[in-house]
Tab-separated table of C-alpha atoms in Angstrom:
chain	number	residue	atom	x	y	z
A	1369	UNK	CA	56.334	-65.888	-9.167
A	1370	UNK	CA	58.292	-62.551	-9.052
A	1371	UNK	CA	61.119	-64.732	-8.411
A	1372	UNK	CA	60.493	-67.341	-11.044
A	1373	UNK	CA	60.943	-64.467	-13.643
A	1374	UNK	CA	64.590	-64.424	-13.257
A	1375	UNK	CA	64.682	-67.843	-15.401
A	1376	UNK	CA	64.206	-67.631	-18.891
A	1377	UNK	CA	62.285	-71.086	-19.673
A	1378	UNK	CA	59.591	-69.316	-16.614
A	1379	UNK	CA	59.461	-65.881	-19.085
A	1380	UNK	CA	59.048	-68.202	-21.862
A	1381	UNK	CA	56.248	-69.944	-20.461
A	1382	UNK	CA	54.403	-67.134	-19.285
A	1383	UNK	CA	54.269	-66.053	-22.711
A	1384	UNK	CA	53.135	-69.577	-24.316
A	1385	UNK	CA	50.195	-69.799	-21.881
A	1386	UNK	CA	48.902	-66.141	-22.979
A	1387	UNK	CA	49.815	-66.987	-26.727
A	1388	UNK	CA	47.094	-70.051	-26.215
A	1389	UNK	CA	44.770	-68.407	-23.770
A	1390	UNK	CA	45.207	-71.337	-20.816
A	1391	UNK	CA	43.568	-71.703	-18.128
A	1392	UNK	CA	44.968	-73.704	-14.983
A	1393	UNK	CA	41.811	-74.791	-12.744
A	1394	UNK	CA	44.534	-76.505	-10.434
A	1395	UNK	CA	46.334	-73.199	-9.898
A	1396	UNK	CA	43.120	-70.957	-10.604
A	1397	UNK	CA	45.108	-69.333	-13.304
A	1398	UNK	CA	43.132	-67.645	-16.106
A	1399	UNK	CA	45.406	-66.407	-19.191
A	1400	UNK	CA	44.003	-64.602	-22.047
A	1401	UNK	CA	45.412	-63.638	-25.269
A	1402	UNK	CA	43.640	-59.728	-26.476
A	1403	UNK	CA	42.845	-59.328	-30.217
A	1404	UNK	CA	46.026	-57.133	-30.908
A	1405	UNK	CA	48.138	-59.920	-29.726
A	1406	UNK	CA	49.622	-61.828	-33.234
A	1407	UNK	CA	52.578	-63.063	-32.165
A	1408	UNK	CA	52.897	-67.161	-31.725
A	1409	UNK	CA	56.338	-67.578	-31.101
A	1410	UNK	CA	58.549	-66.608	-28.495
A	1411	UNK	CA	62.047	-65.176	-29.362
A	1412	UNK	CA	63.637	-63.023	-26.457
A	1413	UNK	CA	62.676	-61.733	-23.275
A	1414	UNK	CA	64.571	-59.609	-20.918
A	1415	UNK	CA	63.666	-56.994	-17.332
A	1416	UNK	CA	62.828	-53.547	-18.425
A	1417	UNK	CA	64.244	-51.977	-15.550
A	1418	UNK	CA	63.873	-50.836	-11.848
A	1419	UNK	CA	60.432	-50.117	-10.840
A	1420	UNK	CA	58.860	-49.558	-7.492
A	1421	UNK	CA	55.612	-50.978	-7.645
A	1422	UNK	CA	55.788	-53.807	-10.546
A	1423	UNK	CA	58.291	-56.075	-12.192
A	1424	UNK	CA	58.419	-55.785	-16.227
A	1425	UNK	CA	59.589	-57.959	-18.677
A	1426	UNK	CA	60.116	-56.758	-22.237
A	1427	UNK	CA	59.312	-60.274	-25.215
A	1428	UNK	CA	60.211	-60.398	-28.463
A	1429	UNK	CA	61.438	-56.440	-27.965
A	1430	UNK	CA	57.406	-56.027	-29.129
A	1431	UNK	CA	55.184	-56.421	-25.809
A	1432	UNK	CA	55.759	-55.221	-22.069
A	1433	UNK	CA	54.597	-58.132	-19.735
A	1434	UNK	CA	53.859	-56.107	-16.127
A	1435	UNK	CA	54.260	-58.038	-13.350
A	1436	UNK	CA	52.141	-56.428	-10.101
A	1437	UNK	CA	53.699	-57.035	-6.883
A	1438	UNK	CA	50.729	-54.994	-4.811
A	1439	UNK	CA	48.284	-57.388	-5.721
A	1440	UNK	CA	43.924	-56.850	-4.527
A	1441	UNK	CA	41.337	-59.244	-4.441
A	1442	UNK	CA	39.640	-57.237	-7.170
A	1443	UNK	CA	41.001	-56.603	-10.640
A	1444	UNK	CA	43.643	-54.172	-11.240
A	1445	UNK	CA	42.464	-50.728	-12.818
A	1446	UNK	CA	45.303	-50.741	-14.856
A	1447	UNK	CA	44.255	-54.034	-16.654
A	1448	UNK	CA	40.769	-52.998	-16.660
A	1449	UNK	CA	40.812	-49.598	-18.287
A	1450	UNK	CA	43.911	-51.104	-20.593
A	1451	UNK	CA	41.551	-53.840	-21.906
A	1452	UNK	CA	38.278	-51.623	-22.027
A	1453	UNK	CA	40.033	-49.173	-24.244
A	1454	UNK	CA	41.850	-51.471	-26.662
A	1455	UNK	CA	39.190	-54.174	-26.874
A	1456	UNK	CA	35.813	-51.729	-26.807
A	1457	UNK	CA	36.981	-48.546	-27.514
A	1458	UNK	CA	39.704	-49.025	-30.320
A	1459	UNK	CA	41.655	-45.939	-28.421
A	1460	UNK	CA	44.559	-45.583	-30.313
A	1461	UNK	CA	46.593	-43.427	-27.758
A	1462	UNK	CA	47.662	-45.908	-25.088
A	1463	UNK	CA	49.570	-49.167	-25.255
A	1464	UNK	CA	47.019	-51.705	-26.784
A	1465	UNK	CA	46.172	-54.450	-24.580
A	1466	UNK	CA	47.634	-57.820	-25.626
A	1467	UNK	CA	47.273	-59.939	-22.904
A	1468	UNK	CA	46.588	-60.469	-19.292
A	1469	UNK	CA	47.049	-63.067	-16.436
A	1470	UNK	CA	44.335	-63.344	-13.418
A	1471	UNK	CA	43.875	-65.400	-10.637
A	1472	UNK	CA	40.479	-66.423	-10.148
A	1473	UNK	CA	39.578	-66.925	-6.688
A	1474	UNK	CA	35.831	-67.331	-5.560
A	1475	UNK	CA	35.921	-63.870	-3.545
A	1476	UNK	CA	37.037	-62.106	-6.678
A	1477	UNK	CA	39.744	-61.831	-9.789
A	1478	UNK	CA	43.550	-60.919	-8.669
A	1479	UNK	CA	45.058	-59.348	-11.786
A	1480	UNK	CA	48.730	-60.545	-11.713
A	1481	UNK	CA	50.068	-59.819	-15.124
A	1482	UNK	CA	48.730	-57.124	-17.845
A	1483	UNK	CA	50.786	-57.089	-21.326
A	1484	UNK	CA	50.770	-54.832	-23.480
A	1485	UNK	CA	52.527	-53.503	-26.984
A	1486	UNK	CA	56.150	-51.630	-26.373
A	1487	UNK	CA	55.666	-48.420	-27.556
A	1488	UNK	CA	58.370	-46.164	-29.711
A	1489	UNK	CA	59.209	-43.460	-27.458
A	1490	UNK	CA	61.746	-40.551	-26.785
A	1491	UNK	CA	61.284	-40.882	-22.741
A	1492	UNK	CA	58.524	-39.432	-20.652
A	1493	UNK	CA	56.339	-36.262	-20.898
A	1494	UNK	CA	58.261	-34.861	-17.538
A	1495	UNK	CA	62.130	-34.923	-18.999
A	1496	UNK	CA	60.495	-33.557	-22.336
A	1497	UNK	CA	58.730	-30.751	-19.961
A	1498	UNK	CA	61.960	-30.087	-18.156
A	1499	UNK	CA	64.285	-29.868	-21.265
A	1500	UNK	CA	61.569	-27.588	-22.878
A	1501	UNK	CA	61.112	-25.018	-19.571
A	1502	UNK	CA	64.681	-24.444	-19.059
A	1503	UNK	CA	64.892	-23.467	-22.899
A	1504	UNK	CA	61.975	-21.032	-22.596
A	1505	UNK	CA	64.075	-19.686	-18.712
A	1506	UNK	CA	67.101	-19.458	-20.336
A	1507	UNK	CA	65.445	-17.161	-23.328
A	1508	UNK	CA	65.151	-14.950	-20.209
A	1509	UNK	CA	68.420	-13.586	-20.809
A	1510	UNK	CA	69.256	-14.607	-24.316
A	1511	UNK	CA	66.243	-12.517	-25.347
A	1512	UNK	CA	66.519	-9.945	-22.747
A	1513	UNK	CA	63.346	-10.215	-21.826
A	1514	UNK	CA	61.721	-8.216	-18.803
A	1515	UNK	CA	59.358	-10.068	-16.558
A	1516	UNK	CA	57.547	-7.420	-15.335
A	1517	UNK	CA	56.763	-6.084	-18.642
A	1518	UNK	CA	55.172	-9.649	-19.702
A	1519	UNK	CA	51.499	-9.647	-19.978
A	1520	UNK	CA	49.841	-12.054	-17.865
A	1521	UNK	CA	45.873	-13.797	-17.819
A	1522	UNK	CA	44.260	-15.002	-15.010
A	1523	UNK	CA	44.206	-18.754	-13.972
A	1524	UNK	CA	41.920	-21.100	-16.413
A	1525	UNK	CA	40.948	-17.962	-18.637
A	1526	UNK	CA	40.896	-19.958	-22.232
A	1527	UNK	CA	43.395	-18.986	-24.740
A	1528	UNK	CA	43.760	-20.029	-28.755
A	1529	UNK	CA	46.992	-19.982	-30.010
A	1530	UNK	CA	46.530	-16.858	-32.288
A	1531	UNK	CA	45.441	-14.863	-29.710
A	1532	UNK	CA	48.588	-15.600	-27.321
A	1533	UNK	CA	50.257	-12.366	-27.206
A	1534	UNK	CA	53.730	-12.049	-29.046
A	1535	UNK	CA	55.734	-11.366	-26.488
A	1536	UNK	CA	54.856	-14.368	-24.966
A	1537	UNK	CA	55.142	-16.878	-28.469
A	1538	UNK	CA	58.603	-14.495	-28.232
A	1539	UNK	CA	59.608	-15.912	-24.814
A	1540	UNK	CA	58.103	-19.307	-24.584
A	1541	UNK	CA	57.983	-20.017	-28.630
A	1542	UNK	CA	55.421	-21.750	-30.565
A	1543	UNK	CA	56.481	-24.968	-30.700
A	1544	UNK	CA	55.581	-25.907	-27.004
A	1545	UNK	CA	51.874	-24.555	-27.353
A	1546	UNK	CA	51.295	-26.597	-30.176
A	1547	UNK	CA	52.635	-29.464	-28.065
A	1548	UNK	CA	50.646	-29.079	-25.362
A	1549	UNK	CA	47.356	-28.566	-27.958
A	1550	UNK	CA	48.463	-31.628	-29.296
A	1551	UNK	CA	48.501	-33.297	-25.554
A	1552	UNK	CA	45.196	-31.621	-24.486
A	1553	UNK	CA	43.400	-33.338	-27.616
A	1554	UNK	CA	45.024	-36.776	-26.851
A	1555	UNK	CA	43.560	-36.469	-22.867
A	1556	UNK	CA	40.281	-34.881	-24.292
A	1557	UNK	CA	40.221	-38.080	-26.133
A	1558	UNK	CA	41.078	-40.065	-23.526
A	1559	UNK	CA	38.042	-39.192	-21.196
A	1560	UNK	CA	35.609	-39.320	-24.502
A	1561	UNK	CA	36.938	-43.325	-24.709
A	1562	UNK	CA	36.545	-43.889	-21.128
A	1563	UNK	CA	32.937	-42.013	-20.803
A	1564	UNK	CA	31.966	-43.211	-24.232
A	1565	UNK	CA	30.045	-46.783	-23.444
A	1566	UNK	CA	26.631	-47.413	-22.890
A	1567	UNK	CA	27.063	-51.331	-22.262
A	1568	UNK	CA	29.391	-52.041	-19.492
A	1569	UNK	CA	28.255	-50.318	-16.462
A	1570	UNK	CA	31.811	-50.319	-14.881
A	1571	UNK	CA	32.153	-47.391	-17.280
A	1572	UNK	CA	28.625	-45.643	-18.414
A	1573	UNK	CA	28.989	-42.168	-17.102
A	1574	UNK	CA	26.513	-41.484	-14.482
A	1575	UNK	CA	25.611	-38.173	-12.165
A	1576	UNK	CA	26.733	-36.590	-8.799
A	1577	UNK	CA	24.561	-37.982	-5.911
A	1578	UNK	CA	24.581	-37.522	-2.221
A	1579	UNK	CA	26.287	-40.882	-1.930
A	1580	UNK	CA	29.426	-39.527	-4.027
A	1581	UNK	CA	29.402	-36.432	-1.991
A	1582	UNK	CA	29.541	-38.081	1.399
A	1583	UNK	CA	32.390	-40.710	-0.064
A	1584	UNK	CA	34.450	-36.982	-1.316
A	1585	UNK	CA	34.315	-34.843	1.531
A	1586	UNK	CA	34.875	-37.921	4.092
A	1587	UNK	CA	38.303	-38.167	1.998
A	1588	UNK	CA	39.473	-34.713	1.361
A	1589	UNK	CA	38.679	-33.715	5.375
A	1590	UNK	CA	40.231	-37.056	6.686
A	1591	UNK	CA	43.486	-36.237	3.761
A	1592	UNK	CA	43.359	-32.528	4.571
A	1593	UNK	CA	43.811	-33.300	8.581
A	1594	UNK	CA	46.362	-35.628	8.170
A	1595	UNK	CA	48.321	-32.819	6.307
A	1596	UNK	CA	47.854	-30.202	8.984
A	1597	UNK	CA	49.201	-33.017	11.318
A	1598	UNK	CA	52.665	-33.339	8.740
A	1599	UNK	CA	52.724	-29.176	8.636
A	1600	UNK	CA	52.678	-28.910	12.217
A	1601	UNK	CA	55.553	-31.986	12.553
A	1602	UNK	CA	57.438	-30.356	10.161
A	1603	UNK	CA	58.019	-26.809	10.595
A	1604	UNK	CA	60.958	-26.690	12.098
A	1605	UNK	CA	62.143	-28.512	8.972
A	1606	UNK	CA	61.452	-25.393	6.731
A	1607	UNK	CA	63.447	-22.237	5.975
A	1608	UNK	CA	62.790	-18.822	3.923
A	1609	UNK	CA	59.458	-19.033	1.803
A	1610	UNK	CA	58.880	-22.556	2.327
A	1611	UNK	CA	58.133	-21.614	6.253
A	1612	UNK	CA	56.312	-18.210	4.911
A	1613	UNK	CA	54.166	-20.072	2.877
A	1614	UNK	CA	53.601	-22.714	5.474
A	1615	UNK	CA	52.138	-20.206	8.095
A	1616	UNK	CA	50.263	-18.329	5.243
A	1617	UNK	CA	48.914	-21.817	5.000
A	1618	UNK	CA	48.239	-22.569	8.599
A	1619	UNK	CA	46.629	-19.310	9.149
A	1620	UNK	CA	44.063	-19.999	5.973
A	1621	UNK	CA	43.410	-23.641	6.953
A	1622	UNK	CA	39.842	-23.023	7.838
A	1623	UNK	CA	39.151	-21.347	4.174
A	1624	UNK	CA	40.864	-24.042	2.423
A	1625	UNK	CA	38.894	-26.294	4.649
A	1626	UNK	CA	35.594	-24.531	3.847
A	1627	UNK	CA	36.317	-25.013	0.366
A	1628	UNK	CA	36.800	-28.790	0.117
A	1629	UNK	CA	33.070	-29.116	2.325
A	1630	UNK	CA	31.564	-26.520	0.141
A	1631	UNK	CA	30.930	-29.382	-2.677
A	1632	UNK	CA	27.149	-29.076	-3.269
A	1633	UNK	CA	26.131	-31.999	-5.727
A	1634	UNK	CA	23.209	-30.728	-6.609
A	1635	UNK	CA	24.608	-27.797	-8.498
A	1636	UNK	CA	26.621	-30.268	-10.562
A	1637	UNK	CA	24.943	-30.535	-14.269
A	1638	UNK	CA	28.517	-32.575	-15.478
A	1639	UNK	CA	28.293	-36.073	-15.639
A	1640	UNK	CA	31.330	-38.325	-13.623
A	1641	UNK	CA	33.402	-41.230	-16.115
A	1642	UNK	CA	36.328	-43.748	-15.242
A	1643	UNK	CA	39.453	-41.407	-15.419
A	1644	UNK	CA	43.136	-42.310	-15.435
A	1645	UNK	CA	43.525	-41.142	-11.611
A	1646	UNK	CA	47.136	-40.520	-11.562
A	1647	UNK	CA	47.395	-37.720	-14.350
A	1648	UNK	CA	50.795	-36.475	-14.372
A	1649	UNK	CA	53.682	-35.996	-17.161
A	1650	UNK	CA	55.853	-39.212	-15.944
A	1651	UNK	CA	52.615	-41.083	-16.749
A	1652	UNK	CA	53.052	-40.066	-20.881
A	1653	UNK	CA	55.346	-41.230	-23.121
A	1654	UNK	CA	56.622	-38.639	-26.177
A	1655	UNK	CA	56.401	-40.353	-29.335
A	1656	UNK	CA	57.793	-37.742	-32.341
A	1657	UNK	CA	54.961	-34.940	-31.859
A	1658	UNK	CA	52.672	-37.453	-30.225
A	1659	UNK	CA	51.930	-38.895	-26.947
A	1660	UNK	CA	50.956	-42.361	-25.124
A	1661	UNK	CA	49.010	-41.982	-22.221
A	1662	UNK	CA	49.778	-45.078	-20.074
A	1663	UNK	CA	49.495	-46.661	-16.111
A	1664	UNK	CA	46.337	-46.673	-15.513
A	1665	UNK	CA	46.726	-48.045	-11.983
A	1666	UNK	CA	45.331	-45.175	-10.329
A	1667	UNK	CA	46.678	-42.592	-7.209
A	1668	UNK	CA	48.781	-45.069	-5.150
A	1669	UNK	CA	47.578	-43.662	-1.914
A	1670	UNK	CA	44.033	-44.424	-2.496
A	1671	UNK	CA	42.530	-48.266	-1.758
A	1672	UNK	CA	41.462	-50.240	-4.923
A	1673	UNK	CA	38.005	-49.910	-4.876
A	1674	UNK	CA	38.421	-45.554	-4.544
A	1675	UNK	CA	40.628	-45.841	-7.545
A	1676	UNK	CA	37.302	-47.376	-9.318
A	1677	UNK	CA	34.802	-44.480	-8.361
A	1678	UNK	CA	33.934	-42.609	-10.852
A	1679	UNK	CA	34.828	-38.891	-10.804
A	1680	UNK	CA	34.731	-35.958	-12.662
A	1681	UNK	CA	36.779	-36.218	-16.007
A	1682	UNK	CA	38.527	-32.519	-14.963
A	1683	UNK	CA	40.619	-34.634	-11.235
A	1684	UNK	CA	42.893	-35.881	-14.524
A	1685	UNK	CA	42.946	-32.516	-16.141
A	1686	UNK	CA	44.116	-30.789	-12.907
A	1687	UNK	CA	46.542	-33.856	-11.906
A	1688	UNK	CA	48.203	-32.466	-14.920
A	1689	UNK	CA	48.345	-28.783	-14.753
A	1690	UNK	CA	50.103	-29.605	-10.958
A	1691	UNK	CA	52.286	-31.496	-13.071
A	1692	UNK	CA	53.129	-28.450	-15.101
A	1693	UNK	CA	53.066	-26.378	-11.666
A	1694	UNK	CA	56.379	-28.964	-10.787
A	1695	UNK	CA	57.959	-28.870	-13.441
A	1696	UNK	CA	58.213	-25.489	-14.020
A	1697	UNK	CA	59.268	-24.435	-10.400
A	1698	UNK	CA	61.378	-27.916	-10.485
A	1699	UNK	CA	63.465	-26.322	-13.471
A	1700	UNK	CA	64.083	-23.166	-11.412
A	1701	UNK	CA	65.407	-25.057	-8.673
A	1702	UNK	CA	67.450	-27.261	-10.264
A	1703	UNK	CA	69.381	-24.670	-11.976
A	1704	UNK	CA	69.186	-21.838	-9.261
A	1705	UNK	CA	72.881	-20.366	-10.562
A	1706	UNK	CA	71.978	-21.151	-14.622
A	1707	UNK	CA	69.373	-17.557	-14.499
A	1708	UNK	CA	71.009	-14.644	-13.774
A	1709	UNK	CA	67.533	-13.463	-11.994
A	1710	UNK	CA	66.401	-13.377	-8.423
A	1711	UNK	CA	64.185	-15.725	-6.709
A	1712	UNK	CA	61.172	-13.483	-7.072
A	1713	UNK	CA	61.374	-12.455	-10.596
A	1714	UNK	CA	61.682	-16.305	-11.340
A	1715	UNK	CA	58.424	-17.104	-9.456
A	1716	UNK	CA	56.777	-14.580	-11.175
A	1717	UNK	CA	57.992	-16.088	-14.771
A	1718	UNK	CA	56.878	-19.169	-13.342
A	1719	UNK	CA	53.142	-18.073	-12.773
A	1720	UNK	CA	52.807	-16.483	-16.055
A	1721	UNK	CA	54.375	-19.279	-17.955
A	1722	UNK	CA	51.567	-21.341	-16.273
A	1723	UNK	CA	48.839	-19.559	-16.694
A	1724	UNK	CA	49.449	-19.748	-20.435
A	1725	UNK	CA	49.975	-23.472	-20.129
A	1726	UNK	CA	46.920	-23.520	-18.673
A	1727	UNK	CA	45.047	-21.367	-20.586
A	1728	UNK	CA	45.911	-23.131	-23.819
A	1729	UNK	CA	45.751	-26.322	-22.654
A	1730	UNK	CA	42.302	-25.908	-21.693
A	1731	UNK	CA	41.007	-23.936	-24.651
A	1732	UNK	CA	41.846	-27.181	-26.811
A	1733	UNK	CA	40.644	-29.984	-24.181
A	1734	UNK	CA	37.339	-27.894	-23.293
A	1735	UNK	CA	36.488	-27.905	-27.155
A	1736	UNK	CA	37.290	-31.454	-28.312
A	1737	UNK	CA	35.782	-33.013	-25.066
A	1738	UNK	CA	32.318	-31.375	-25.732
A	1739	UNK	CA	32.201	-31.885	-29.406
A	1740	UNK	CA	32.839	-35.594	-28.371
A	1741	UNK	CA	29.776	-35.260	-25.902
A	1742	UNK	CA	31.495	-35.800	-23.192
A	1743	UNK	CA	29.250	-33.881	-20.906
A	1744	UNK	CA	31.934	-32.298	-18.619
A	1745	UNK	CA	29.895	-29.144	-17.455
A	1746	UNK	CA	29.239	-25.361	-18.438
A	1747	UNK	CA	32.317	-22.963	-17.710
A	1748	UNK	CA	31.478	-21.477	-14.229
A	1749	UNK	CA	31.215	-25.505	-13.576
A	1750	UNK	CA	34.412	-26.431	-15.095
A	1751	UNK	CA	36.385	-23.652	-13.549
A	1752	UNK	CA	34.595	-24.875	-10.021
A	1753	UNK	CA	35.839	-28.523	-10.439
A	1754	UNK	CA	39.163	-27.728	-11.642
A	1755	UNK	CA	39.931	-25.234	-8.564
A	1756	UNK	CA	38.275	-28.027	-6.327
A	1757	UNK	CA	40.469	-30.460	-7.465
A	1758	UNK	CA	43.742	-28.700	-8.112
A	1759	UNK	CA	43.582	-27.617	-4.279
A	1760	UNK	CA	42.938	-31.365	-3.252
A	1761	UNK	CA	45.822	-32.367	-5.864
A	1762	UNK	CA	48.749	-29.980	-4.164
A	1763	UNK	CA	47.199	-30.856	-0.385
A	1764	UNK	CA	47.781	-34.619	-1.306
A	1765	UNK	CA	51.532	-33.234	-2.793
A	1766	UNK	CA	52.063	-31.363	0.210
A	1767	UNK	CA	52.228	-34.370	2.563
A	1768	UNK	CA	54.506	-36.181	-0.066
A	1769	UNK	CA	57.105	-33.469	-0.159
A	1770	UNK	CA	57.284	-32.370	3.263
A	1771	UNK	CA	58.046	-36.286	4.565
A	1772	UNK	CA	60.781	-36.730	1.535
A	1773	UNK	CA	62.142	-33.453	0.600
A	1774	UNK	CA	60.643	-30.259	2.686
A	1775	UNK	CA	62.502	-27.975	0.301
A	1776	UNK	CA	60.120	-28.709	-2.740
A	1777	UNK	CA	57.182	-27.960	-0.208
A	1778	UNK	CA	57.154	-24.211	-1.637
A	1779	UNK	CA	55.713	-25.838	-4.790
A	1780	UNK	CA	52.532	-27.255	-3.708
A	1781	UNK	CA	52.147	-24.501	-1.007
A	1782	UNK	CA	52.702	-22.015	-3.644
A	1783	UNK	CA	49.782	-23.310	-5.670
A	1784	UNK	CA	47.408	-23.527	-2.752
A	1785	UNK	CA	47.878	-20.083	-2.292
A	1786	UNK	CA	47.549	-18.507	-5.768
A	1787	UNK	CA	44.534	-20.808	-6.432
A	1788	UNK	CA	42.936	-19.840	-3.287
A	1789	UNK	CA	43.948	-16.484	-3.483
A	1790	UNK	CA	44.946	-15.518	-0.085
């Protein structure tokens, strides 16, 4: 099929068959049009461009057709959670669902195509985050500003935007706040769609339970081992603070241990929705002063029916603030001779400028998810889960980084510590 897609008249009848809903009982094919789909006539088609994981096809320069070449005998989150909130939830913030093709096979669906609208876009969240740090490094020097004189709060203390202090709206400028407000509300949003149905009991929030507790700290110990296995392989691969770090690590592997088997359900009051499971800035597309939250495939590591349990709203939350986490430090490194700083002073830039991030981020997602009942949890709750899950977030990084590029390991080892504290 993946094949077929280099000829035109296959595109074009891909397209027909979702434009009139067919279904193949020869070939067990099941197409189906969505409600946002009103186009009848096909015009153009073309690829979108080199992915890993999936093949796209852009029609009528109007819908994306994806194509998934890791196929499950179960149906795709991504097409799910697409469909849910386009059809039930009217969510306005994602690529509406226009169409879909399964394959209907008597031990379960096999989601093979998901369309969707084409978005207007200026690129992804992460080259918008990138351009926007290295402004806010480089008014470092333009400004003459002195890191140690910069006033710093402490990691998820809540912060409106009138109460940031002015040397910091100074440094980092106002603008990017009210971006990231603007990004919080959007993801606050998100969840409320997502935890917002009462019907469909693939997405009615529901409680922590033993059963949910067993399933997480089986994971994070099996995910945390494996990593200690990668450190120890890898060591002689690191140099300067990435090996610091490292040992620091190695040395405080029975506290971060502790804290992933210190989950205690029964102190949980916050109730556990769908989520987008692969939270990060590459994942959101900047529209003007807006954002599309899209790919809702889930974390590729994890097996298909994982990606479907349900999980505390605040695993997205923290996917992103690691996301901020990279692409802060990722801005220092890739422009190690642009600052005329030293390592150190950078770093400690770096763990201001996210703290604030952080700070405002939150104050704006904490308020619009509970005025939209989503029921994610007092604060000493939602400061819990958000350490809890940041830590398992750069331990799943860490093995990433030190098998492709051990240099970037100082980023996720860097947040283990400060979050941890050691």
């Amino acid at each position: 099929m993946v094949d077929a897609l280099h000829q035109e008249d296959f595109r074009k009848l891909l397209f027909d068959n979702i434009v009139q809903s067919k279904n193949n009982p020869e070939l067990k094919l099941v197409f189906h049009k969505g409600t946002k789909f009103e186009d009848k006539e096909y015009k153009t088609s073309k690829f979108m461009g080199v992915e890993q994981s999936n093949t796209s096809i852009i029609y009528n320069d109007s819908f994306v057709l994806k194509i998934f070449r890791r196929i499950y005998v179960s149906t795709n989150p991504d097409y799910e959670i697409s469909r849910f909130l386009t059809e039930r939830m009217n969510f306005k913030s994602s690529p509406a669902y226009t169409g879909s093709i399964n394959l209907a096979l008597p031990e379960g669906n096999i989601t093979l195509g998901l369309m969707q609208e084409l978005v207007p876009n200026q690129g992804d969240a992460w080259q918008f985050m990138l351009e926007e740090i290295d402004g806010v490094f480089s008014n470092l020097k333009t400004k003459k500003i002195k890191i140690d004189k910069l006033p710093d709060i402490p990691l998820f203390k809540r912060v409106k935007i009138n109460e940031i202090p002015p040397e910091i709206i100074d440094w980092v400028g106002l603008s990017l706040f009210l971006r990231l407000q603007t990004l919080a509300k959007r993801t606050a949003e998100m969840h409320i769609a997502l935890g917002g149905d009462i019907h469909d009991t693939a997405f009615t929030p529901t409680t922590y339970n033993g059963d949910y507790t067993v399933w997480l700290k089986n994971r994070m110990l099996y995910q945390f081992q494996n990593r200690l296995n990668i450190i120890e392989n890898s060591l002689h691969k690191l140099d300067g603070l990435a090996l610091e770090l490292a040992h620091q690590f190695m040395e405080n592997k029975k506290m971060v241990r502790k804290h992933f088997v210190d989950f205690d359900w029964t102190k949980m009051k916050s109730e556990r929705i769908r989520i987008h499971g692969d939270y990060h800035l590459g994942q959101i597309l900047v529209n003007g002063d807006d954002f599309y939250l899209l790919d809702f495939e889930g974390e590729p590591e994890s097996t298909i029916r994982d990606r479907k349990v349900k999980q505390p709203p605040l695993k997205d939350v923290a996917g992103l603030f690691r996301s901020f986490h990279y692409a802060i430090y990722a801005t220092i490194f890739n422009n190690k001779d642009k600052y005329p700083y030293d390592q150190e002073h950078l770093f400690k830039a770096a763990e201001i400028l996210f703290n604030y991030f952080v700070g405002a981020f939150l104050e704006t997602y904490v308020e619009k998810a509970q005025s939209g009942n989503l029921n994610i949890g007092y604060n000493h709750e939602i400061d819990f889960l958000l350490k809890y899950c940041l830590i398992e977030k750069a331990v799943y990084e860490l093995g990433y980084e030190l098998n492709s590029r051990p240099r970037w390991a100082v980023i996720p080892l860097r947040g283990i510590q400060s979050i941890m504290g050691y």
